[in-house]
Amino acid sequence: MRFPVIRRRTTPFALLALLIAVSACTAIEIPDHFGVESTTGTSERTTTSSADDPASTTTGSPEEAPTATLTTLVPLDPVTFESLSGIYIIPNYSGRTSRSLARWERDVPEVEDIRITSTADGAEQPALWLAPSGERDQPLLVVLHSWSAPYLQHASIPFALWARENGWALIAPNYRGANTHADAVASELAVQDVVDAIDYAVAQDGVDADRVYTVGYSGGGMMSLILAGRHPDRVTAVAAWSPVYDLIDFYRRAGQSYPWQIRTACGGDPTSNAEAEEECRRRSPSTYLETAREHGVPVFIAQGSADWLLPPSHSVNAFNVLADPEDHLTAEEVEAIGRRRLPEHLAGSITTETFFGDGDPRVVFARQSANVWLVLFQAGHEMAYAPALRWFATDPR
């Protein structure tokens, strides 16, 4: 059964621009070929590795992170972050692809492992569901797993801990699991799985259908952007961490097993096969983000400036589609950022609220335009938990 949803759209608020002075020591040269582009050819270097991913770089300590500044918007409900104490980024909690129901049930005993019937093909699709609590209808947090893991990904548990603490509802759909086969990778079936999960959740008692917030990392960030463009009536705001913007560009640049997974999903090599190219475009956020802009969907995009897996230009290109023309980054700036080299004149340019706080990675660039935020932070292929939640709590409509 499909649950129809009618969602009101209100006029988006704009955050007052906040100019934060950042010293020239904000360097992002990690490792040797990652850095601030300089006419002098010099930059400072900081290297910090995690046990889960030696190639990634994060700060993860209060001494190196900016203090959170207050948004100019008043949250609809007060929120707290006690459950995220010491949990700033994924390696603080788990491995990126670690998964099991046992840990979910141990850490969040209230979570339910449910099945939702797909309205696309009738298949029973798994999802994790956390019911809301409190005396009033609560927002829904839709958590989207990454490219290489299914819905039981441990990296999503901190969102559930926070949702339980604050009484929010949460649903984590499987949407055909890890992106290792053709039915996944933002297929029609996978996209409909997320829509069905949202429809299921907002039909439950205590859920505010006008406050549906999606958050995803990597492949989940890609799905967040697709939802903003394809289903702007289903989402209130979306946050995308290190999102794939264009599958064909990712195919050209990706290593490891990603190229064959994209060939499997799209039916061939998208750089030489016209049908595969068309299929990859159907599965890419780049095809749909103009619609998200037209509907005014608020979008928060963040990526590590030294992302070793996905060029940060993916986030910048997504921002450019959603931003006002006068706020676009130039082709030369996009190209440099794609090479993990933040141009010197952009380093430390933080002209908006970032929602990063103590313990979060250091922000090296931030810009807001229309209803889109772009934040580049000092890290590799990484996600921070609190910033998107702080942003959601402002009700960014």
mmCIF file of C-alpha atoms in Angstrom, residues 26-31 33-36 46 55 57-59 241-242 302-313 315-316 336-343 347-348 356 361-365 374-382:
data_model
loop_
_atom_site.group_PDB
_atom_site.id
_atom_site.type_symbol
_atom_site.label_atom_id
_atom_site.label_comp_id
_atom_site.label_asym_id
_atom_site.label_seq_id
_atom_site.Cartn_x
_atom_site.Cartn_y
_atom_site.Cartn_z
ATOM 1 C CA THR A 26 44.569 26.604 7.224
ATOM 2 C CA ALA A 27 46.400 24.199 4.962
ATOM 3 C CA ILE A 28 44.966 21.137 3.337
ATOM 4 C CA GLU A 29 48.042 19.427 1.949
ATOM 5 C CA ILE A 30 47.275 15.830 2.866
ATOM 6 C CA PRO A 31 49.066 13.794 1.623
ATOM 7 C CA HIS A 33 49.727 16.175 -3.572
ATOM 8 C CA PHE A 34 46.818 17.616 -1.545
ATOM 9 C CA GLY A 35 47.237 21.284 -0.682
ATOM 10 C CA VAL A 36 46.410 24.943 -1.057
ATOM 11 C CA THR A 46 49.047 18.369 8.603
ATOM 12 C CA ALA A 55 44.357 7.426 3.953
ATOM 13 C CA THR A 57 42.602 12.881 7.316
ATOM 14 C CA THR A 58 40.547 14.454 10.047
ATOM 15 C CA THR A 59 41.068 16.679 13.012
ATOM 16 C CA TRP A 241 28.304 14.202 2.647
ATOM 17 C CA SER A 242 30.939 13.457 -0.011
ATOM 18 C CA ALA A 302 29.964 18.920 2.673
ATOM 19 C CA GLN A 303 33.089 17.082 1.606
ATOM 20 C CA GLY A 304 36.645 16.570 2.743
ATOM 21 C CA SER A 305 38.973 18.839 0.818
ATOM 22 C CA ALA A 306 41.486 15.992 0.541
ATOM 23 C CA ASP A 307 38.938 13.294 -0.345
ATOM 24 C CA TRP A 308 41.066 10.469 -1.731
ATOM 25 C CA LEU A 309 38.130 8.507 -3.190
ATOM 26 C CA LEU A 310 35.894 11.117 -4.808
ATOM 27 C CA PRO A 311 37.170 14.444 -6.178
ATOM 28 C CA PRO A 312 35.716 17.354 -4.153
ATOM 29 C CA SER A 313 34.712 18.886 -7.473
ATOM 30 C CA SER A 315 30.324 18.697 -4.341
ATOM 31 C CA VAL A 316 31.289 21.978 -5.976
ATOM 32 C CA ALA A 336 41.737 23.012 -8.814
ATOM 33 C CA ILE A 337 39.464 21.776 -6.032
ATOM 34 C CA GLY A 338 38.949 18.575 -8.009
ATOM 35 C CA ARG A 339 42.718 18.076 -7.812
ATOM 36 C CA ARG A 340 42.457 18.469 -4.007
ATOM 37 C CA ARG A 341 44.104 21.884 -4.191
ATOM 38 C CA LEU A 342 42.067 24.711 -2.741
ATOM 39 C CA PRO A 343 43.091 27.910 -4.546
ATOM 40 C CA ALA A 347 41.492 29.099 1.517
ATOM 41 C CA GLY A 348 39.823 30.210 4.724
ATOM 42 C CA PHE A 356 30.605 22.678 12.520
ATOM 43 C CA PRO A 361 36.954 18.658 11.406
ATOM 44 C CA ARG A 362 38.340 22.076 10.572
ATOM 45 C CA VAL A 363 36.419 23.977 7.892
ATOM 46 C CA VAL A 364 38.621 25.427 5.144
ATOM 47 C CA PHE A 365 35.944 26.888 2.848
ATOM 48 C CA LEU A 374 28.791 24.164 0.534
ATOM 49 C CA VAL A 375 31.352 23.278 3.197
ATOM 50 C CA LEU A 376 34.821 21.893 2.502
ATOM 51 C CA PHE A 377 36.593 20.601 5.573
ATOM 52 C CA GLN A 378 40.008 19.217 6.406
ATOM 53 C CA ALA A 379 39.558 15.479 5.869
ATOM 54 C CA GLY A 380 39.511 12.659 3.361
ATOM 55 C CA HIS A 381 36.402 10.675 2.400
ATOM 56 C CA GLU A 382 34.565 11.441 5.607
#
